PDB file of C-alpha atoms and ligand atoms in Angstrom:
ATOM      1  CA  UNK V  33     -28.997 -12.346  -6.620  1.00  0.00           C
ATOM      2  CA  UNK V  34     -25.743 -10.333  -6.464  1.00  0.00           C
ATOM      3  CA  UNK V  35     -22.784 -10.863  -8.116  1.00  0.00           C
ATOM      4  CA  UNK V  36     -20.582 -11.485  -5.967  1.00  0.00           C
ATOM      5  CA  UNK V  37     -17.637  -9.864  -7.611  1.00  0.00           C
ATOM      6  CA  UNK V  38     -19.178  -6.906  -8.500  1.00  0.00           C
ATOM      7  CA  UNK V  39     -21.657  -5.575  -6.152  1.00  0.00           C
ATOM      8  CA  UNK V  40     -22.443  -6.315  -2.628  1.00  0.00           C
ATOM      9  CA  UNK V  41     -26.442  -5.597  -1.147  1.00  0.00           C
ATOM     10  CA  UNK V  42     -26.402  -5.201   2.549  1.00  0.00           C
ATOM     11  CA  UNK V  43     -28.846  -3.627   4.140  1.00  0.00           C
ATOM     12  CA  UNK V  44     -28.093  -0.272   2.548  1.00  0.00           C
ATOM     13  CA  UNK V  45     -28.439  -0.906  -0.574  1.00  0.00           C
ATOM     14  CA  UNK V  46     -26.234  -1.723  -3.581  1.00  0.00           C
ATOM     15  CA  UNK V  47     -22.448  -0.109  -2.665  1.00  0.00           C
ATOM     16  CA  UNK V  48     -20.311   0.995  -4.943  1.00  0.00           C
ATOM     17  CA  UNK V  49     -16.625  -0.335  -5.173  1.00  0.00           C
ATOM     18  CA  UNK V  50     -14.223   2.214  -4.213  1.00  0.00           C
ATOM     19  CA  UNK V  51     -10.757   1.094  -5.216  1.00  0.00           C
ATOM     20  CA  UNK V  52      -7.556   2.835  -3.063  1.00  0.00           C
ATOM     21  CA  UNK V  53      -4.022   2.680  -3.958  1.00  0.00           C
ATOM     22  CA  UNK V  54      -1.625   4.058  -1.792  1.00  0.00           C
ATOM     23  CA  UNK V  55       2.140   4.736  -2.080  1.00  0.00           C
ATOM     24  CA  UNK V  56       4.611   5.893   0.519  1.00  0.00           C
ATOM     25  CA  UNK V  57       3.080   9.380   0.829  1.00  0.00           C
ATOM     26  CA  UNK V  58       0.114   8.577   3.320  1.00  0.00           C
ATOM     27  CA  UNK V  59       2.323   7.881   5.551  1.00  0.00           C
ATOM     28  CA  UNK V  60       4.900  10.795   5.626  1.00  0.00           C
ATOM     29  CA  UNK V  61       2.690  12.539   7.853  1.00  0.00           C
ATOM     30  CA  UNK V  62       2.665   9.839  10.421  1.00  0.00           C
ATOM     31  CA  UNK V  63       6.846  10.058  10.176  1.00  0.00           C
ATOM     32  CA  UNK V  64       7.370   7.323   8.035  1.00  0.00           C
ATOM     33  CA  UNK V  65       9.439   8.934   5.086  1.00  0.00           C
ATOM     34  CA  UNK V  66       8.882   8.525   1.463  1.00  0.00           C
ATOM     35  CA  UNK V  67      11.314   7.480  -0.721  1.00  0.00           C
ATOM     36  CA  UNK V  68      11.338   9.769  -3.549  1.00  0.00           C
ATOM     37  CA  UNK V  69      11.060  12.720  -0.650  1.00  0.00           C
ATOM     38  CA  UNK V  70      14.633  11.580   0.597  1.00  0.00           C
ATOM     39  CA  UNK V  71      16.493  12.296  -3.253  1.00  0.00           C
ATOM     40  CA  UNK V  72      16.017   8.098  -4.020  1.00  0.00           C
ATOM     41  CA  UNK V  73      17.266   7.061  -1.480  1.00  0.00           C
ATOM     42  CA  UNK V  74      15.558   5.335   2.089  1.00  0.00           C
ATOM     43  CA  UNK V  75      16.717   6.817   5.141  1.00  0.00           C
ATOM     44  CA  UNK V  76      20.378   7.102   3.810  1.00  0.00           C
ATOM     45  CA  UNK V  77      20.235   3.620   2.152  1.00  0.00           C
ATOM     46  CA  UNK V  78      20.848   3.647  -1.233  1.00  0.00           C
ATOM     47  CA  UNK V  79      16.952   0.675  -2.424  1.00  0.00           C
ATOM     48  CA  UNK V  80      19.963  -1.885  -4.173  1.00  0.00           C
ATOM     49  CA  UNK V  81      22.002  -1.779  -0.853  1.00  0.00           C
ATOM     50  CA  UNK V  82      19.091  -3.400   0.967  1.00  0.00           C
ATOM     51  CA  UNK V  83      15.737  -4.049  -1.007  1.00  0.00           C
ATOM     52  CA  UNK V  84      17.060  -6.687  -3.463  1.00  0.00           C
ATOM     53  CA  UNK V  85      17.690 -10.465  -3.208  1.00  0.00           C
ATOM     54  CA  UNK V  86      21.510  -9.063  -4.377  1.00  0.00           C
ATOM     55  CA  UNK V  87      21.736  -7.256  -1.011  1.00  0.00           C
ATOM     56  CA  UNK V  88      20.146 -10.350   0.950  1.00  0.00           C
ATOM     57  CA  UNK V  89      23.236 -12.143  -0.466  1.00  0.00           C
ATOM     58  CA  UNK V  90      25.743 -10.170  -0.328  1.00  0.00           C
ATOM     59  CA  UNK V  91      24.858  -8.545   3.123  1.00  0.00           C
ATOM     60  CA  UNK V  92      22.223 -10.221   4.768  1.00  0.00           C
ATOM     61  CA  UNK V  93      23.521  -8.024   8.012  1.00  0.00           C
ATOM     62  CA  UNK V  94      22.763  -4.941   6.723  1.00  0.00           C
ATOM     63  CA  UNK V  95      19.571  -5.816   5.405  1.00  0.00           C
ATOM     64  CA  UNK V  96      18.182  -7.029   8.407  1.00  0.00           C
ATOM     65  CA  UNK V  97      19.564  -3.753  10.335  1.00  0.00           C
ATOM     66  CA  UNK V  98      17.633  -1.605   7.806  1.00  0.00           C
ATOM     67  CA  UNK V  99      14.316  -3.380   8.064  1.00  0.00           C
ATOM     68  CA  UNK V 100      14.567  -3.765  11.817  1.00  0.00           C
ATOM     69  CA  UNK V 101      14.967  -0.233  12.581  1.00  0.00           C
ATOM     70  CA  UNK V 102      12.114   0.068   9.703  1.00  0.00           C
ATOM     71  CA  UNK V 103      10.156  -1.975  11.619  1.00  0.00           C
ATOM     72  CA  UNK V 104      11.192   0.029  14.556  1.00  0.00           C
ATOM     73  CA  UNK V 105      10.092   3.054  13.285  1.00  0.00           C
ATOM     74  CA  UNK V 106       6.691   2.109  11.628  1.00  0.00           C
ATOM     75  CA  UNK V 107       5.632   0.681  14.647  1.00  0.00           C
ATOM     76  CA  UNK V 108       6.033   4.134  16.936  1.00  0.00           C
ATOM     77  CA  UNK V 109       4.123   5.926  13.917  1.00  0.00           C
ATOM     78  CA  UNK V 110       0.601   6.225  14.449  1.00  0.00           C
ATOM     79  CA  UNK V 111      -2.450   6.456  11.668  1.00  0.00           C
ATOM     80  CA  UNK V 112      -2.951  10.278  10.592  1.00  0.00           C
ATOM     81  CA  UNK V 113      -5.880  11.953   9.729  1.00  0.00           C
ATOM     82  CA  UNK V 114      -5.713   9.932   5.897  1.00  0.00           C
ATOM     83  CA  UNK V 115      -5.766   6.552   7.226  1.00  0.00           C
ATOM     84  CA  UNK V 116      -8.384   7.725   9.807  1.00  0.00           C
ATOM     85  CA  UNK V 117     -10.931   9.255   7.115  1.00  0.00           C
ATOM     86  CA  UNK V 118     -10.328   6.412   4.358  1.00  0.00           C
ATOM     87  CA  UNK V 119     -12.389   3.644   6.988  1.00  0.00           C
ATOM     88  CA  UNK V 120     -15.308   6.244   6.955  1.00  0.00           C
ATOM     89  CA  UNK V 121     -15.985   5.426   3.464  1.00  0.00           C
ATOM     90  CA  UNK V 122     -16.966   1.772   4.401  1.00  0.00           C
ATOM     91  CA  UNK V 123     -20.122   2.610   5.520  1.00  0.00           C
ATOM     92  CA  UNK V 124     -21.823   3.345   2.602  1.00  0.00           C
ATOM     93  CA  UNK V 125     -18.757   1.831  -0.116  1.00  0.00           C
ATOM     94  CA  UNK V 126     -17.117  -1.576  -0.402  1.00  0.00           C
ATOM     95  CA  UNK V 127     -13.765  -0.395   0.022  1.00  0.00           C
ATOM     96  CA  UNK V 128     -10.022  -1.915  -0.778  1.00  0.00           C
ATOM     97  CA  UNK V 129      -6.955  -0.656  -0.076  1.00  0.00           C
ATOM     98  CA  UNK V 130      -4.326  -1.770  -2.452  1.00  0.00           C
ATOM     99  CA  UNK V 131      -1.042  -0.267  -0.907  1.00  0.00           C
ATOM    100  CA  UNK V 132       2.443   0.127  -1.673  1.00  0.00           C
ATOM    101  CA  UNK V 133       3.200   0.248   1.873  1.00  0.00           C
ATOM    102  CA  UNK V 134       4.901  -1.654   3.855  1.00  0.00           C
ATOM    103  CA  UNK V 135       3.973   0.133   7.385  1.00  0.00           C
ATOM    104  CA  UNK V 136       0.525  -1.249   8.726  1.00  0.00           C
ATOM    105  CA  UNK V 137      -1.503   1.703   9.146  1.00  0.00           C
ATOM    106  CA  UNK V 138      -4.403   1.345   6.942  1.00  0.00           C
ATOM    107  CA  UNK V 139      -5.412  -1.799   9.231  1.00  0.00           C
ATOM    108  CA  UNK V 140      -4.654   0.114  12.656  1.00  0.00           C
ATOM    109  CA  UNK V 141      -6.411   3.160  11.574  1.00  0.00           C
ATOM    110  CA  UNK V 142      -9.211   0.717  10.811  1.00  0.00           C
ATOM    111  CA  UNK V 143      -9.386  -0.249   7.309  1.00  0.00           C
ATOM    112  CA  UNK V 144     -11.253  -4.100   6.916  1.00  0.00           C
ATOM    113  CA  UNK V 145      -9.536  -4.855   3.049  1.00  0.00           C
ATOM    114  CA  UNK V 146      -5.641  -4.212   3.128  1.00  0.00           C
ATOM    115  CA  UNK V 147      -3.382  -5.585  -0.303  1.00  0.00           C
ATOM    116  CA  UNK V 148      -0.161  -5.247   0.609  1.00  0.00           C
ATOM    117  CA  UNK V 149       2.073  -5.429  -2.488  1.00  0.00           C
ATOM    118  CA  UNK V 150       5.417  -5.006  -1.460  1.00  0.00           C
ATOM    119  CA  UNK V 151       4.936  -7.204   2.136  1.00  0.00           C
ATOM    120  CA  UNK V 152       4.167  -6.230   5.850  1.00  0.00           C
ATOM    121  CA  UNK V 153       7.192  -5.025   7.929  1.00  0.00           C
ATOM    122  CA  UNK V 154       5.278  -6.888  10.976  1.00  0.00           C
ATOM    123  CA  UNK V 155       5.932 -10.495   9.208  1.00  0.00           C
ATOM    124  CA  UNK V 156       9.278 -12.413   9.008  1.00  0.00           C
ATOM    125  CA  UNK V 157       9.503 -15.330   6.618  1.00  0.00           C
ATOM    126  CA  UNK V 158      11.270 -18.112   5.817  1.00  0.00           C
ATOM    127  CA  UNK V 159      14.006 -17.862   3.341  1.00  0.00           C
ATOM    128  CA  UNK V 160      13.462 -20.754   1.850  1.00  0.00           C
ATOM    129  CA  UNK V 161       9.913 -21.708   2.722  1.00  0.00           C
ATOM    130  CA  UNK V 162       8.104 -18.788   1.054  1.00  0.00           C
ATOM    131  CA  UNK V 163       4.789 -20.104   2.822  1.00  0.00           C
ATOM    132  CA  UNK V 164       6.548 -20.095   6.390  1.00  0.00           C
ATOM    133  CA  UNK V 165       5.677 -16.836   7.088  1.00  0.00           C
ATOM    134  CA  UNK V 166       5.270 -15.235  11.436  1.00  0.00           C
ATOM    135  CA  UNK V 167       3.664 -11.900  12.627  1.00  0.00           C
ATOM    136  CA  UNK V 168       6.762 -10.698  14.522  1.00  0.00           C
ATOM    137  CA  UNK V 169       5.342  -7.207  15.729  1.00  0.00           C
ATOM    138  CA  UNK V 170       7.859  -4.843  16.060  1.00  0.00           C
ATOM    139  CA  UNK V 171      10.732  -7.559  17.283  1.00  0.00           C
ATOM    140  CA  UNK V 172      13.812  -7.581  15.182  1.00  0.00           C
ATOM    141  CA  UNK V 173      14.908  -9.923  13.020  1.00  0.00           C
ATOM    142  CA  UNK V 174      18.919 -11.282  13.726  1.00  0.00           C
ATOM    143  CA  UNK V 175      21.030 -13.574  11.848  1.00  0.00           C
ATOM    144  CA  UNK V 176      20.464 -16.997  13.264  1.00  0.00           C
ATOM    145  CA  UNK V 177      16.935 -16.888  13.866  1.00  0.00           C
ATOM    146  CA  UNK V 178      14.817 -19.866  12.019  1.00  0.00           C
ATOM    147  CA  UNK V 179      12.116 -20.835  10.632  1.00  0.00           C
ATOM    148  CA  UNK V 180      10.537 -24.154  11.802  1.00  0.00           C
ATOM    149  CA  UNK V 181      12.802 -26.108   8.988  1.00  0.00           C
ATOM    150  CA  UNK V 182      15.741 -24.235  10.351  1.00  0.00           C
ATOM    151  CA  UNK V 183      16.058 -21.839   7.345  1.00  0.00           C
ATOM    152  CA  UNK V 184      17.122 -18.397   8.212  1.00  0.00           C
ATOM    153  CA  UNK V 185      14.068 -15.769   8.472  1.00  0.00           C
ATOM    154  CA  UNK V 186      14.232 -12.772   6.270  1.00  0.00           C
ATOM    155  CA  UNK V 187      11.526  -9.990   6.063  1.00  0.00           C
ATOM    156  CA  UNK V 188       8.156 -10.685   4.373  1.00  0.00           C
ATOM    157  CA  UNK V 189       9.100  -7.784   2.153  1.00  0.00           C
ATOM    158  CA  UNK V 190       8.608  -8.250  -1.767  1.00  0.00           C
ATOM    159  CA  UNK V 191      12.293  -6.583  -3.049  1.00  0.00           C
ATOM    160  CA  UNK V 192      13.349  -5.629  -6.148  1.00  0.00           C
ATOM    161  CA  UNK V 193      13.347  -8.248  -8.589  1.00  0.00           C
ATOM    162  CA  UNK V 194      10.944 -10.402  -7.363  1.00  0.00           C
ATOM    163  CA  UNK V 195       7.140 -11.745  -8.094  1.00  0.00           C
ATOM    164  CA  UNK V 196       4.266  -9.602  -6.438  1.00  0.00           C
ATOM    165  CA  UNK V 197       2.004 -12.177  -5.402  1.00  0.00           C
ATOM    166  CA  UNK V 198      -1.090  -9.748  -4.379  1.00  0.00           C
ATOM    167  CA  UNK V 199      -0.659  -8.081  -8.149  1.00  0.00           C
ATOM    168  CA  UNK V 200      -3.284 -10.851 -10.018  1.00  0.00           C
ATOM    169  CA  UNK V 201      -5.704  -9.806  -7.045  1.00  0.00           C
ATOM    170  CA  UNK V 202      -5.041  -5.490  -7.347  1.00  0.00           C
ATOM    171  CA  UNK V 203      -5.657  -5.936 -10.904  1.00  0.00           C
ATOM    172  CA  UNK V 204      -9.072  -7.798 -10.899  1.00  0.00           C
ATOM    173  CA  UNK V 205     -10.006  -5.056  -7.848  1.00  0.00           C
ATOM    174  CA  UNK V 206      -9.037  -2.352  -9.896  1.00  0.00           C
ATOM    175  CA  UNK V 207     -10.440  -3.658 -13.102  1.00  0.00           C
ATOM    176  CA  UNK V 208     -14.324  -3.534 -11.100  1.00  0.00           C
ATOM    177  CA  UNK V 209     -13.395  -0.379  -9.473  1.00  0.00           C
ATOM    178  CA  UNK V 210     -16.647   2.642  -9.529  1.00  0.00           C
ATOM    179  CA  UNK V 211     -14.264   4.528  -8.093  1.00  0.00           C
ATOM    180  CA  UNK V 212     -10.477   4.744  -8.086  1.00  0.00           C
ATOM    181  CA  UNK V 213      -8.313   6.692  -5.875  1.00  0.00           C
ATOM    182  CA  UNK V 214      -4.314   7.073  -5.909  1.00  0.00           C
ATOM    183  CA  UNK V 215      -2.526   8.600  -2.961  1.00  0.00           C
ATOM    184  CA  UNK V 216       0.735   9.799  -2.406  1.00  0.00           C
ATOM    185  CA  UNK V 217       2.459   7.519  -4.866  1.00  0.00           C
ATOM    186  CA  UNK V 218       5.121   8.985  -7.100  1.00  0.00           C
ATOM    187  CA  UNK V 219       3.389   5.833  -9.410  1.00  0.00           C
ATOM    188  CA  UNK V 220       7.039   5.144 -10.633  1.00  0.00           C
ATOM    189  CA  UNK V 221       7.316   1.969  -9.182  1.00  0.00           C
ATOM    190  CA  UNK V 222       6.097  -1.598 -11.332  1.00  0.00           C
ATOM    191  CA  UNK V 223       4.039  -2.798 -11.466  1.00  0.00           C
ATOM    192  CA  UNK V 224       1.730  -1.451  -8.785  1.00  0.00           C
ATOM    193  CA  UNK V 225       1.383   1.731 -11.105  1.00  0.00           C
ATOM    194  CA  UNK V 226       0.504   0.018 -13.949  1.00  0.00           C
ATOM    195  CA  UNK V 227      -3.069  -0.563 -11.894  1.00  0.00           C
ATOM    196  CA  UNK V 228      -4.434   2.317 -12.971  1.00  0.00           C
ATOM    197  CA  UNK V 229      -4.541   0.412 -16.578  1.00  0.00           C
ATOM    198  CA  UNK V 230      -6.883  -1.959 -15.546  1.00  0.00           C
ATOM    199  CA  UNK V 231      -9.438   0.628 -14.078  1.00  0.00           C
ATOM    200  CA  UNK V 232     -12.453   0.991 -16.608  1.00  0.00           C
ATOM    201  CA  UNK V 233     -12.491   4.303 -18.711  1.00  0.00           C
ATOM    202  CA  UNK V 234     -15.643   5.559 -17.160  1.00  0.00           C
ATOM    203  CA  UNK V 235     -14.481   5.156 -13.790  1.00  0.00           C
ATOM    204  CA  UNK V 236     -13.459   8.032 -12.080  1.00  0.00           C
ATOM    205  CA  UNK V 237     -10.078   8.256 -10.820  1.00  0.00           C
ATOM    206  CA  UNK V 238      -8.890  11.070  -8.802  1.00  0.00           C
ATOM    207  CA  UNK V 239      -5.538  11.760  -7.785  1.00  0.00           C
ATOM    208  CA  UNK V 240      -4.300  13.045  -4.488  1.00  0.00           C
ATOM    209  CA  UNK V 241      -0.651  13.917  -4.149  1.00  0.00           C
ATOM    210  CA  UNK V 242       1.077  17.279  -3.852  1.00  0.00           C
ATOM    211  CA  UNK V 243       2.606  16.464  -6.960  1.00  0.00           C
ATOM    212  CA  UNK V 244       0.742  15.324  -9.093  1.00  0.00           C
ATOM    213  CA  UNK V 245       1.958  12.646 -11.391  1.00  0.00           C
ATOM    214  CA  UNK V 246       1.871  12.594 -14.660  1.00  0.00           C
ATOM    215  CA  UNK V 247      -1.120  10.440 -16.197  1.00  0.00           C
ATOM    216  CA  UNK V 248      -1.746  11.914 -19.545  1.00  0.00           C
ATOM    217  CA  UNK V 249      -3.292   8.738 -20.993  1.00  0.00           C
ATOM    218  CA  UNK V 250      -6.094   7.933 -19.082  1.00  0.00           C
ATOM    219  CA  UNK V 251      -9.559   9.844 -19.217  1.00  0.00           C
ATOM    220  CA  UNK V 252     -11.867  10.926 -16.137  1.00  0.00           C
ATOM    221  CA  UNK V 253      -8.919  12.314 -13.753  1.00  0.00           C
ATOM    222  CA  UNK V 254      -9.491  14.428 -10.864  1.00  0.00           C
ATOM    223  CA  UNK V 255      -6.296  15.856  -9.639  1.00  0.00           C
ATOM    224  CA  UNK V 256      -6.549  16.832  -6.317  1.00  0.00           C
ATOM    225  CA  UNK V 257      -3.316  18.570  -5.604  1.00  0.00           C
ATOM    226  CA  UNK V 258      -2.059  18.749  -1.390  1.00  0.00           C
ATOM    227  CA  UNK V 259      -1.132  17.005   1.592  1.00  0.00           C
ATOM    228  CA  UNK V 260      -3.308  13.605   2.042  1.00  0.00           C
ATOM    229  CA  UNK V 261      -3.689  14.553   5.676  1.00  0.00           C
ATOM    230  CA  UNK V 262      -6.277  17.861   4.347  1.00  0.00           C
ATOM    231  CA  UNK V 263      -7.363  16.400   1.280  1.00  0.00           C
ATOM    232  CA  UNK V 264      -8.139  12.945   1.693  1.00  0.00           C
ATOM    233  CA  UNK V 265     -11.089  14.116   4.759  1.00  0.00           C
ATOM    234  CA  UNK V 266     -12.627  16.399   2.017  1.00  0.00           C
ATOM    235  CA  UNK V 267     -12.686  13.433  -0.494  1.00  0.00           C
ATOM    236  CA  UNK V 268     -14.228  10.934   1.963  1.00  0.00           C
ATOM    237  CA  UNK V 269     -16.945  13.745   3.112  1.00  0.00           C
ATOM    238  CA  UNK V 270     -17.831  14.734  -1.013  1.00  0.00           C
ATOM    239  CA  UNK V 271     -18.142  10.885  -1.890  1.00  0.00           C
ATOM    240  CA  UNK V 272     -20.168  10.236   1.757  1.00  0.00           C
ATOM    241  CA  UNK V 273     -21.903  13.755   0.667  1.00  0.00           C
ATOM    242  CA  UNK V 274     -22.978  11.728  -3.330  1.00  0.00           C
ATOM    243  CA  UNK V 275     -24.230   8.823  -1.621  1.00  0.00           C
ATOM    244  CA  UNK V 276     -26.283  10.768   1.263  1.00  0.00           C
ATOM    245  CA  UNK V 277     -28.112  13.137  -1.484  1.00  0.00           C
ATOM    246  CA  UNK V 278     -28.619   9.843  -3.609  1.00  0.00           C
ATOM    247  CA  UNK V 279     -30.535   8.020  -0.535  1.00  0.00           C
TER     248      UNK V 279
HETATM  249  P1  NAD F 576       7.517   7.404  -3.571  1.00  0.00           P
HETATM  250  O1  NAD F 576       8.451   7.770  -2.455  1.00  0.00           O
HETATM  251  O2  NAD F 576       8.064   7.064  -4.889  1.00  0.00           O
HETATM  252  O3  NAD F 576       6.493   8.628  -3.804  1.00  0.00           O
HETATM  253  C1  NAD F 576       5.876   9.257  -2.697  1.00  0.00           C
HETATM  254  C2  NAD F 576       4.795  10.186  -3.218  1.00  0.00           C
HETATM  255  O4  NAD F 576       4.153  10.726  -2.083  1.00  0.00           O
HETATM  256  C3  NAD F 576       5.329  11.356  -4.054  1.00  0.00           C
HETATM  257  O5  NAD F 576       4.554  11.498  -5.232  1.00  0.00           O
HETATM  258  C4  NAD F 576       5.150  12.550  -3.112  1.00  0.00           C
HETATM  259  O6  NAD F 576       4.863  13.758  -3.822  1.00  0.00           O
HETATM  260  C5  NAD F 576       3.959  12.109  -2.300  1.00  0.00           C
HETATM  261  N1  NAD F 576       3.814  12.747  -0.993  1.00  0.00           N
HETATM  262  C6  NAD F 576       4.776  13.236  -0.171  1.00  0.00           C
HETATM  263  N2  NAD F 576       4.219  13.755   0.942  1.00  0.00           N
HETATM  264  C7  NAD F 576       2.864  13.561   0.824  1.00  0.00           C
HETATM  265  C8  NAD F 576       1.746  13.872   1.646  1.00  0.00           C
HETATM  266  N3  NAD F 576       1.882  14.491   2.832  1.00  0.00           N
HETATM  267  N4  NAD F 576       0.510  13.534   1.212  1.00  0.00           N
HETATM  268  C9  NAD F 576       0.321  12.906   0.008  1.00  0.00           C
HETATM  269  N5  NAD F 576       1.360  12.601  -0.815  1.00  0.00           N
HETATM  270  C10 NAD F 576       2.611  12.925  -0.399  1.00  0.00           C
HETATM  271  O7  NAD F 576       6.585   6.287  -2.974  1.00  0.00           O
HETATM  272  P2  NAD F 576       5.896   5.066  -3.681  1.00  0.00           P
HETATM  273  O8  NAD F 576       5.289   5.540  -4.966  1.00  0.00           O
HETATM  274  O9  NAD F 576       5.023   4.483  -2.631  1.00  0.00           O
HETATM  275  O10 NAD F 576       7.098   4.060  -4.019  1.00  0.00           O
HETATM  276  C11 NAD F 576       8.195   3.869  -3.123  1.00  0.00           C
HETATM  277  C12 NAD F 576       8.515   2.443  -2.721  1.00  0.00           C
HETATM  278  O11 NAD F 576       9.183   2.458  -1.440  1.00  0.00           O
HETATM  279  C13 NAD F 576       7.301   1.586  -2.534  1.00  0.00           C
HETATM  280  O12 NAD F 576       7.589   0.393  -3.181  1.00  0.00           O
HETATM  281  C14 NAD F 576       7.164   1.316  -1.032  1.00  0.00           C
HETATM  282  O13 NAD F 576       7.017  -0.068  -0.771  1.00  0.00           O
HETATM  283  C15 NAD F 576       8.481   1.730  -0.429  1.00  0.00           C
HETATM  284  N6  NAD F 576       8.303   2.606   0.762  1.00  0.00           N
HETATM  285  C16 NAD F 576       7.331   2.315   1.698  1.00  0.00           C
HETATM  286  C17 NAD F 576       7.154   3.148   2.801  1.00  0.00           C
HETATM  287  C18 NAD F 576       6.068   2.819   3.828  1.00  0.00           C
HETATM  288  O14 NAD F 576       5.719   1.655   3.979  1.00  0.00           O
HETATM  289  N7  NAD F 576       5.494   3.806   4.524  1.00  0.00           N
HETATM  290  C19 NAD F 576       7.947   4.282   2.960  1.00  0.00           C
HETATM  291  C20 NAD F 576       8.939   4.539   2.006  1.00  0.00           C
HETATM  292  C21 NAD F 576       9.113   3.695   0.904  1.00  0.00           C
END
């Protein structure tokens, strides 16, 4: 028998775990900017203006704005080539996406296991019911709007400053990873890049990005230096390519 953490047995065979984080960079292609691209700041928004329980007090107005025409935008943005080639992999890997992103195009490009960090633009949640939480779609969210309690909605974003709730969950992924894989993530931002910690020594990591981040600590890297659009297809095909000459 299986574990069940570990290892999976379908009709294929055992699958190996294949472990994907993923920062703001598979989606630039798609029109979704990055954050580092735009000199620190978000669209013109300086992340303390509008990502940080601070900003929710201070100007709950222009927070909303700013993750309504966020929500705006990721929802005219379509999956590129990245997103598209990633689902591939689950036919011969158990695959997880651990992402940094709050757009949802891992899941429309087809992707079954999505961790979302830092929230979903799609959800709204109550601001004081942290379990009250809606799929709103692309609507916008405008002071007055409530929760079922009557408390004023707010995004389902994680901001600044707070807890990550999915991080206890992207650690014990990571930690049973065969296979890691980092894309477009400046891996500057806490603690999703601390991940790569947890991922065994032997494991190999590779590291997609056309600039490559710094990792000097950690053993078994495979930089793989370009836009994820070209090189995360040639990935999928060399690890569909291992499994193939394997069977
Ligand atoms: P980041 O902006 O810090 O880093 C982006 C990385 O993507 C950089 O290393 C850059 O070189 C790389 N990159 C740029 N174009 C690329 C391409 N075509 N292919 C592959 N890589 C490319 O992003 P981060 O590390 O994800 O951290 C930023 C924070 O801002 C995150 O917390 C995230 O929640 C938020 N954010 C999210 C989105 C989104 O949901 N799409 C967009 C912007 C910012």
């Amino acid at each position: 028998m299986p574990c069940i953490i570990c290892t999976t047995t379908t009709n294929l065979g055992y699958m190996k775990r294949i472990v994907i984080l993923t920062g703001a960079g598979i989606s630039a292609e798609s029109g979704i900017a990055t954050f580092r691209g735009s000199g620190g700041l978000w669209n013109n928004y300086r992340i303390e203006d509008v990502a940080s329980p601070n900003a929710w007090r201070r100007n709950p107005r222009l927070v909303l704005a700013f993750y309504n025409q966020r929500r705006a935008d990721a929802a005219k943005a379509q999956p590129n080539a990245a997103h598209k080639a990633l689902c591939e992999l689950e036919t011969h890997y158990q695959v997880h996406v651990i992402t940094q992103n709050v757009d949802d195009l891992h899941e429309r490009a087809g992707t079954t296991d999505v961790w979302h960090l830092h929230g979903k633009l799609r959800e709204a949640r109550s601001s004081d019911y942290p379990n009250l939480i809606y799929d709103i779609g692309a609507k916008p969210i405008n002071l007055g709007d409530v929760c079922s309690k009557g408390s004023q909605l707010r995004p389902n974003i994680v901001w600044f400053g707070e807890e990550v709730p999915a991080i206890s969950r992207a650690a014990s992924l990571s930690a049973a990873a065969d296979i890691f894989v980092v894309i477009g993530t400046s891996m500057q931002v806490y603690p999703a890049a601390s991940l790569i910690n947890y991922v065994p020594i032997t494991t190999p990591k590779y590291i997609i990005d056309p600039h490559i981040p710094n990792l000097p600590a950690f053993r078994n890297i495979h930089a793989m230096q370009g836009k994820a659009s070209v090189i995360v297809p040639q990935l999928v095909q060399q690890l569909l390519d291992a499994v193939q000459k394997k069977s």
